[in-house]
Coordinates of C-alpha atoms and ligand atoms in Angstrom, one line a residue:
G1 CA 0.1 -0.1 0.1
N2 CA 1.0 3.5 -0.4
H3 CA 2.4 4.9 2.8
S4 CA 3.2 8.7 3.5
P5 CA 7.1 9.4 5.3
R6 CA 5.0 10.1 8.1
G7 CA 4.0 6.9 8.2
A8 CA 0.3 7.4 7.5
V9 CA -1.4 4.0 7.0
R10 CA -4.9 2.1 6.0
A11 CA -6.2 0.3 9.2
A12 CA -9.2 -1.3 10.4
V13 CA -9.9 0.3 14.1
L14 CA -12.1 -1.7 16.6
P15 CA -13.7 2.1 18.2
A16 CA -15.5 0.5 20.9
V17 CA -15.8 -3.3 21.7
G18 CA -20.0 -4.4 20.3
E19 CA -18.8 -1.9 17.4
P20 CA -18.4 -2.3 13.9
L21 CA -14.6 -2.2 12.5
R22 CA -14.3 1.3 11.3
L23 CA -11.8 1.3 8.2
T24 CA -9.6 4.5 8.7
V25 CA -6.2 6.1 8.2
I26 CA -3.7 6.3 11.3
E27 CA -0.3 7.5 12.6
L28 CA 2.2 5.6 12.6
P29 CA 5.6 6.0 14.9
E30 CA 8.6 5.5 13.6
P31 CA 10.0 2.2 15.7
G32 CA 11.4 2.8 19.2
P33 CA 14.1 1.4 20.7
G34 CA 13.6 -2.8 20.9
Q35 CA 10.7 -2.3 18.1
V36 CA 10.4 -3.7 14.9
R37 CA 8.2 -1.7 11.5
V38 CA 6.6 -4.4 9.4
R39 CA 4.9 -3.8 6.3
L40 CA 2.3 -6.1 5.7
A41 CA 1.9 -8.3 2.9
A42 CA -1.1 -10.9 4.1
A43 CA -3.2 -11.0 7.6
G44 CA -5.7 -13.5 7.9
V45 CA -9.4 -13.0 10.3
C46 CA -9.6 -15.8 12.9
H47 CA -11.9 -16.4 15.4
S48 CA -10.6 -14.8 18.2
D49 CA -11.0 -11.1 16.2
L50 CA -14.7 -11.7 16.3
S51 CA -14.2 -12.6 19.8
L52 CA -12.3 -9.4 20.7
S53 CA -14.6 -7.3 18.5
N54 CA -17.8 -8.4 20.1
G55 CA -16.4 -8.9 24.3
T56 CA -16.0 -12.7 24.6
L57 CA -12.0 -11.7 25.1
A58 CA -11.1 -8.6 26.3
Q59 CA -8.4 -6.0 25.6
P60 CA -7.9 -2.2 26.1
V61 CA -9.8 -0.3 22.8
P62 CA -9.3 1.4 20.7
A63 CA -7.4 -1.4 19.0
V64 CA -6.4 -1.9 15.6
L65 CA -7.2 -6.2 15.6
G66 CA -5.2 -8.7 13.4
H67 CA -3.1 -11.2 15.3
E68 CA -2.1 -13.4 12.5
G69 CA 0.3 -11.9 9.9
A70 CA 3.4 -11.5 7.8
G71 CA 5.4 -9.8 6.2
T72 CA 8.6 -7.4 5.2
V73 CA 10.8 -5.2 8.2
T74 CA 10.9 -1.8 6.7
A75 CA 13.1 -0.4 9.8
V76 CA 14.0 -1.2 12.6
G77 CA 14.3 1.0 16.6
A78 CA 18.0 1.3 18.2
G79 CA 19.3 -2.3 19.6
V80 CA 17.1 -4.6 17.5
T81 CA 19.6 -7.2 16.1
A82 CA 17.3 -10.0 15.8
V83 CA 16.3 -8.5 11.9
S84 CA 17.0 -5.9 10.1
P85 CA 14.9 -4.3 6.6
G86 CA 13.7 -6.4 3.8
Q87 CA 13.6 -9.2 6.5
R88 CA 10.5 -11.1 6.1
V89 CA 8.8 -12.2 9.0
V90 CA 6.2 -14.1 10.4
L91 CA 3.8 -11.9 13.4
N92 CA 3.9 -14.2 17.0
W93 CA 1.0 -12.0 19.1
A94 CA 1.9 -14.1 22.3
P95 CA 6.2 -12.8 22.3
S96 CA 7.8 -14.5 25.4
C97 CA 9.9 -12.1 28.0
G98 CA 12.3 -14.7 28.0
S99 CA 12.6 -14.4 32.0
C100 CA 9.6 -14.7 33.7
A101 CA 8.8 -18.3 36.1
F102 CA 6.9 -20.2 33.4
C103 CA 9.6 -18.5 30.1
G104 CA 12.5 -19.9 33.2
M105 CA 10.7 -23.5 33.1
G106 CA 10.9 -23.6 28.9
E107 CA 7.0 -22.9 28.4
P108 CA 7.2 -19.4 26.8
W109 CA 3.0 -20.4 25.4
L110 CA 2.3 -19.3 28.7
C111 CA 4.8 -16.5 29.4
A112 CA 3.4 -13.5 32.0
H113 CA 4.0 -11.2 30.0
A114 CA 3.0 -12.1 26.9
D115 CA 0.4 -9.9 26.4
A116 CA 2.6 -6.8 28.1
A117 CA 2.6 -4.7 24.5
N118 CA -1.5 -4.9 24.3
T119 CA -2.0 -2.5 27.3
R120 CA 0.0 0.1 25.9
P121 CA -0.4 2.6 23.0
Y122 CA 1.4 2.6 19.5
A123 CA -0.1 4.8 17.5
R124 CA -2.8 7.3 16.6
G125 CA -6.1 8.1 15.1
E126 CA -6.4 10.7 11.8
D127 CA -7.8 13.1 15.1
G128 CA -4.8 11.9 17.9
T129 CA -6.7 9.4 19.4
E130 CA -4.4 7.0 21.1
L131 CA -4.5 3.2 19.5
F132 CA -3.9 -0.2 21.5
P133 CA -2.2 -2.9 19.4
G134 CA -4.6 -5.7 18.9
L135 CA -3.2 -8.6 20.6
T136 CA 0.5 -7.5 20.5
V137 CA 0.4 -7.1 16.6
A138 CA -2.0 -5.2 14.8
A139 CA -1.9 -6.8 12.0
F140 CA -5.2 -5.0 10.3
A141 CA -3.1 -2.7 8.7
E142 CA -1.0 -2.2 5.6
E143 CA 2.0 -1.5 8.3
T144 CA 2.7 -1.9 12.4
V145 CA 5.2 -1.4 15.0
V146 CA 5.5 -4.4 17.0
P147 CA 7.9 -5.2 20.2
E148 CA 11.7 -7.5 18.4
R149 CA 10.1 -10.1 19.7
A150 CA 6.9 -10.2 17.9
V151 CA 9.0 -10.8 14.5
L152 CA 9.8 -14.7 13.3
P153 CA 11.9 -14.5 10.6
L154 CA 10.3 -16.6 7.6
P155 CA 12.2 -19.3 6.5
D156 CA 13.0 -19.2 2.2
G157 CA 10.5 -20.8 -0.4
I158 CA 7.5 -19.5 1.5
P159 CA 5.0 -16.5 -0.7
L160 CA 4.3 -14.2 2.1
T161 CA 1.0 -14.2 1.9
D162 CA 0.5 -18.1 3.0
A163 CA 2.8 -17.3 6.0
A164 CA 0.9 -15.2 7.2
L165 CA -1.4 -18.1 8.0
L166 CA 1.7 -19.8 9.9
G167 CA 1.1 -16.6 12.8
C168 CA -1.8 -18.6 14.6
A169 CA -3.8 -20.7 12.7
V170 CA -0.9 -23.0 12.2
L171 CA 1.2 -23.0 15.1
T172 CA -2.1 -23.4 17.2
G173 CA -3.3 -26.1 15.3
Y174 CA -0.1 -28.0 14.6
G175 CA 1.4 -27.7 18.5
A176 CA -2.5 -29.0 20.1
V177 CA -1.7 -31.9 17.4
H178 CA 2.3 -32.8 18.3
H179 CA 3.1 -30.7 21.7
S180 CA -0.4 -31.0 23.4
A181 CA -2.5 -33.9 22.4
R182 CA 1.1 -35.7 21.2
V183 CA -0.9 -38.0 18.3
R184 CA 0.9 -40.9 17.8
P185 CA 0.3 -43.0 14.0
G186 CA -2.8 -44.6 13.9
E187 CA -4.3 -42.7 16.7
S188 CA -8.2 -42.0 15.7
V189 CA -8.5 -38.1 15.9
V190 CA -11.8 -36.2 16.2
V191 CA -11.5 -32.5 15.6
M192 CA -14.6 -31.0 16.7
G193 CA -15.0 -27.1 14.4
V194 CA -13.8 -27.1 11.0
G195 CA -12.7 -23.6 10.6
G196 CA -9.0 -21.9 9.8
V197 CA -7.6 -24.3 13.7
G198 CA -9.5 -26.7 12.9
L199 CA -8.2 -27.4 9.5
A200 CA -4.7 -27.1 10.5
V201 CA -5.5 -29.4 13.5
I202 CA -6.6 -31.8 10.7
Q203 CA -3.8 -31.6 8.2
S204 CA -1.4 -31.6 11.3
A205 CA -3.2 -35.1 12.4
R206 CA -2.8 -36.5 8.6
I207 CA 1.0 -35.2 9.3
A208 CA 0.7 -37.1 12.6
G209 CA 0.3 -40.2 10.9
A210 CA -3.3 -40.8 12.6
G211 CA -5.5 -43.2 11.4
R212 CA -9.4 -42.1 11.4
I213 CA -9.8 -38.4 11.6
I214 CA -13.2 -37.5 12.5
A215 CA -13.8 -33.8 11.4
V216 CA -17.5 -32.6 13.3
D217 CA -19.0 -29.0 12.1
I218 CA -22.5 -27.9 13.2
S219 CA -22.4 -26.6 9.8
E220 CA -22.6 -29.4 6.8
A221 CA -20.7 -27.1 4.3
K222 CA -17.7 -27.4 6.2
E223 CA -17.3 -31.0 4.8
E224 CA -15.5 -30.8 1.4
L225 CA -13.2 -28.2 3.0
A226 CA -12.8 -31.2 6.2
R227 CA -12.2 -34.0 3.9
S228 CA -9.9 -32.2 1.8
A229 CA -7.5 -31.6 4.7
G230 CA -7.4 -34.9 5.3
A231 CA -10.2 -35.8 7.0
T232 CA -11.4 -39.7 6.7
D233 CA -15.0 -39.0 8.6
F234 CA -17.4 -35.9 9.0
V235 CA -19.9 -35.8 11.6
V236 CA -22.7 -32.8 11.6
A237 CA -22.6 -31.8 15.7
S238 CA -26.1 -32.7 17.2
G239 CA -27.0 -34.0 21.2
Q240 CA -25.7 -37.2 19.6
T241 CA -22.5 -36.8 18.0
S242 CA -20.0 -39.0 21.1
R243 CA -22.8 -41.7 20.8
Q244 CA -22.0 -41.4 16.9
I245 CA -18.3 -41.2 16.8
R246 CA -17.8 -44.1 19.2
K247 CA -20.0 -46.7 17.3
M248 CA -17.7 -45.7 14.5
T249 CA -14.5 -46.5 16.4
G250 CA -16.1 -49.9 17.8
G251 CA -17.9 -48.6 20.6
L252 CA -14.7 -47.2 22.6
G253 CA -14.6 -44.0 21.2
A254 CA -11.5 -42.6 19.6
D255 CA -7.8 -41.9 21.2
V256 CA -7.7 -38.0 20.9
A257 CA -10.4 -35.4 20.5
V258 CA -9.1 -31.6 19.5
E259 CA -12.0 -29.1 20.3
C260 CA -11.7 -25.7 17.9
A261 CA -15.2 -24.3 18.6
G262 CA -14.9 -22.7 21.9
R263 CA -18.2 -23.6 23.3
A264 CA -18.9 -25.7 26.8
E265 CA -21.1 -28.2 24.5
T266 CA -18.2 -28.7 21.8
I267 CA -15.9 -29.2 24.5
R268 CA -18.2 -31.8 26.5
A269 CA -18.8 -33.5 23.0
A270 CA -15.3 -33.6 22.1
W271 CA -14.4 -35.5 26.1
S272 CA -17.3 -37.9 25.8
S273 CA -16.2 -39.0 22.0
T274 CA -12.8 -40.2 23.2
R275 CA -12.0 -43.9 24.5
R276 CA -11.5 -44.5 28.2
G277 CA -8.0 -43.0 28.9
G278 CA -8.3 -40.7 26.4
R279 CA -7.4 -37.2 25.5
T280 CA -9.2 -33.8 24.7
T281 CA -7.1 -30.9 24.4
V282 CA -9.2 -27.7 24.0
V283 CA -8.0 -25.1 21.5
G284 CA -11.0 -22.9 21.0
I285 CA -11.5 -19.9 23.5
G286 CA -14.9 -19.5 25.0
G287 CA -16.3 -16.7 27.0
K288 CA -16.3 -17.3 30.7
D289 CA -20.1 -18.5 30.7
Q290 CA -20.0 -21.5 28.9
I291 CA -19.7 -23.9 31.7
V292 CA -18.7 -27.3 31.0
S293 CA -19.4 -30.4 33.6
F294 CA -18.8 -33.7 34.1
S295 CA -19.6 -36.4 37.2
A296 CA -17.4 -37.3 39.4
L297 CA -17.7 -40.9 39.1
E298 CA -17.2 -40.5 34.6
I299 CA -14.2 -38.9 36.1
F300 CA -12.8 -41.7 38.0
Y301 CA -13.9 -44.4 35.4
T302 CA -13.3 -43.0 32.2
A303 CA -10.1 -42.0 33.4
R304 CA -9.7 -39.3 30.1
T305 CA -7.5 -36.3 30.1
L306 CA -8.4 -32.8 29.2
T307 CA -6.3 -30.3 28.7
G308 CA -5.7 -26.4 27.4
C309 CA -4.0 -25.4 25.0
V310 CA -2.4 -21.7 24.4
Y311 CA -1.3 -21.0 21.2
G312 CA -0.6 -24.4 20.9
N313 CA 1.7 -25.2 23.4
S314 CA 4.7 -24.9 21.0
D315 CA 8.0 -22.1 20.9
P316 CA 7.2 -20.3 18.2
A317 CA 10.6 -19.3 17.3
A318 CA 11.3 -23.5 17.0
D319 CA 8.4 -24.5 15.7
L320 CA 8.3 -22.1 12.6
P321 CA 11.3 -23.5 10.8
V322 CA 9.8 -26.9 11.7
L323 CA 6.2 -26.0 10.1
A324 CA 8.2 -24.1 6.8
G325 CA 10.1 -27.5 6.2
H326 CA 6.7 -29.7 6.7
V327 CA 5.2 -26.9 4.2
Q328 CA 8.6 -26.8 1.5
A329 CA 7.7 -30.8 1.9
G330 CA 4.1 -30.8 0.2
R331 CA 3.3 -32.2 3.3
L332 CA 1.5 -28.9 4.6
D333 CA -0.7 -26.7 2.1
L334 CA -1.4 -23.1 3.9
S335 CA -3.3 -22.0 0.7
A336 CA -5.7 -24.7 1.9
L337 CA -6.8 -22.9 4.0
V338 CA -7.8 -19.8 2.6
T339 CA -11.5 -20.1 0.9
D340 CA -11.5 -16.0 0.4
H341 CA -9.2 -13.1 -0.6
I342 CA -10.3 -9.6 1.0
G343 CA -9.3 -6.2 1.4
L344 CA -9.3 -4.4 4.2
D345 CA -13.1 -3.5 3.8
G346 CA -13.5 -7.7 3.9
I347 CA -13.5 -8.3 7.3
P348 CA -17.7 -7.4 8.3
D349 CA -18.2 -10.0 6.1
A350 CA -15.4 -12.5 7.3
F351 CA -16.8 -12.1 10.6
A352 CA -20.6 -12.7 9.0
A353 CA -19.4 -15.4 8.0
M354 CA -17.7 -17.1 10.7
Q355 CA -20.9 -16.6 12.5
Q356 CA -22.6 -18.8 9.7
G357 CA -20.3 -21.2 9.4
R358 CA -19.4 -20.8 6.2
G359 CA -15.8 -21.2 4.2
G360 CA -12.7 -21.7 6.1
R361 CA -10.2 -18.8 6.5
A362 CA -10.7 -15.7 5.0
L363 CA -6.9 -13.9 4.0
I364 CA -6.3 -10.0 3.8
V365 CA -4.2 -9.4 1.2
Y366 CA -2.2 -6.0 1.1
Ligands
APR1 N1 -20.4 -28.0 17.4 C1 -19.6 -28.2 15.8 N2 -18.7 -27.0 15.5 C2 -19.1 -25.4 16.0 C3 -20.4 -25.9 16.4 C4 -20.9 -26.9 17.5 N3 -22.1 -26.5 18.2 N4 -20.6 -24.7 16.9 C5 -19.5 -23.9 16.0 N5 -18.8 -24.9 15.3 C6 -18.0 -24.2 13.7 C7 -18.5 -23.2 13.0 O1 -19.3 -23.8 12.3 C8 -17.4 -22.8 12.2 O2 -17.0 -24.4 11.4 O3 -16.5 -24.2 14.6 C9 -15.7 -23.6 13.9 C10 -15.1 -22.3 14.3 O4 -14.3 -21.4 13.5 P1 -14.1 -20.1 13.3 O5 -15.4 -19.7 13.5 O6 -13.7 -20.4 11.4 O7 -12.9 -20.2 14.3 P2 -11.3 -20.6 14.3 O8 -10.9 -19.4 14.0 O9 -10.7 -21.5 13.4 O10 -10.9 -20.6 15.5 C11 -11.7 -21.3 16.1 O11 -9.7 -21.1 18.6 O12 -8.2 -20.0 18.9 C12 -9.5 -20.1 19.0 O13 -10.9 -18.0 19.3 C13 -10.5 -19.1 18.4 O14 -12.4 -20.3 19.7 C14 -12.0 -19.9 18.1 C15 -11.3 -21.8 18.0
ZN2 ZN1 -6.1 -16.2 16.0
ZN3 ZN1 7.9 -14.4 30.3

């Protein structure tokens, strides 16, 4: 996109929770010490952006949303050593600090300061209003300014537009399968919710050598997408979902379930579709009002595991080269996640499509 030397760029701003996004021009500063300026090539629209805009997830506003992006470094601030102008990067929306207790334990996805940048204004609106960066990286804009730790150098051979998907859906989905559920060859895997994240989970389960991959969605329209990503079976969600899956798996239930819808009923159904000793990983982010219940007896008797999963329980800097290897070897098809290429003005339609269960990822191409 065009931008003046002063740093005016087009962006989609959430003025307040519950309000529609406003397409406007914002004023970006030059990167300060430890900061990097990036010109976005593309940004995916994730359900978490919708959740921030409607208040299911909270962060300071007004904010520029967007957290699944890739682009090229255009300028670096004082003291930045990790990248220089011209470097192609994927944005990391949860940059770890490297020094808190969780980082010290080798669990950077739980970093206590991963969202530190969200609470500091990073740019201004045309009228001078201070703007916050949505999930640190503010990717719904032609350019952004982020902490050095929020950029991950992109290995060669991957188009920048495809690379945007690595930043959230694919790191999250791949990590859920490989780090959290630890799917072993031949295991049966249920994938509950076939959006961008669910599609990445299906592809990752295929890469892990899963046997059956049973995709579940409330929307029948998701079957074709699920199957082309590697699902062997598709179930339309209903009150009978877990019973149906147990029947499909010889009466036992699946080895693994990965929940990618962020709802109490899908978490419960995922858990109920696993076998005794089965593992359920919850990737979806539901609201505080979503309460899941289990009886004490069934927890004992079924001996199942239920676990949360943040950003795929991954160290993004370590996983990105691994994912790039899968892409280059033809095992991971990033562009298959994308069903709509849009501009910044297409975000409202992408949100509506999500709410109606239509399509895979919508990708903003700048
Ligand atoms: N049963 C089965 N599937 C459902 C149900 C249900 N009751 N309700 C919704 N779904 C499906 C939707 O039809 C949709 O296909 O879940 C899918 C969710 O996909 P998206 O809205 O595209 O969300 P995505 O961006 O993939 O994110 C999934 O992960 O990171 C989190 O906040 C994110 O909670 C969200 C989840
Ligand atoms: Zn996301
Ligand atoms: Zn930390």
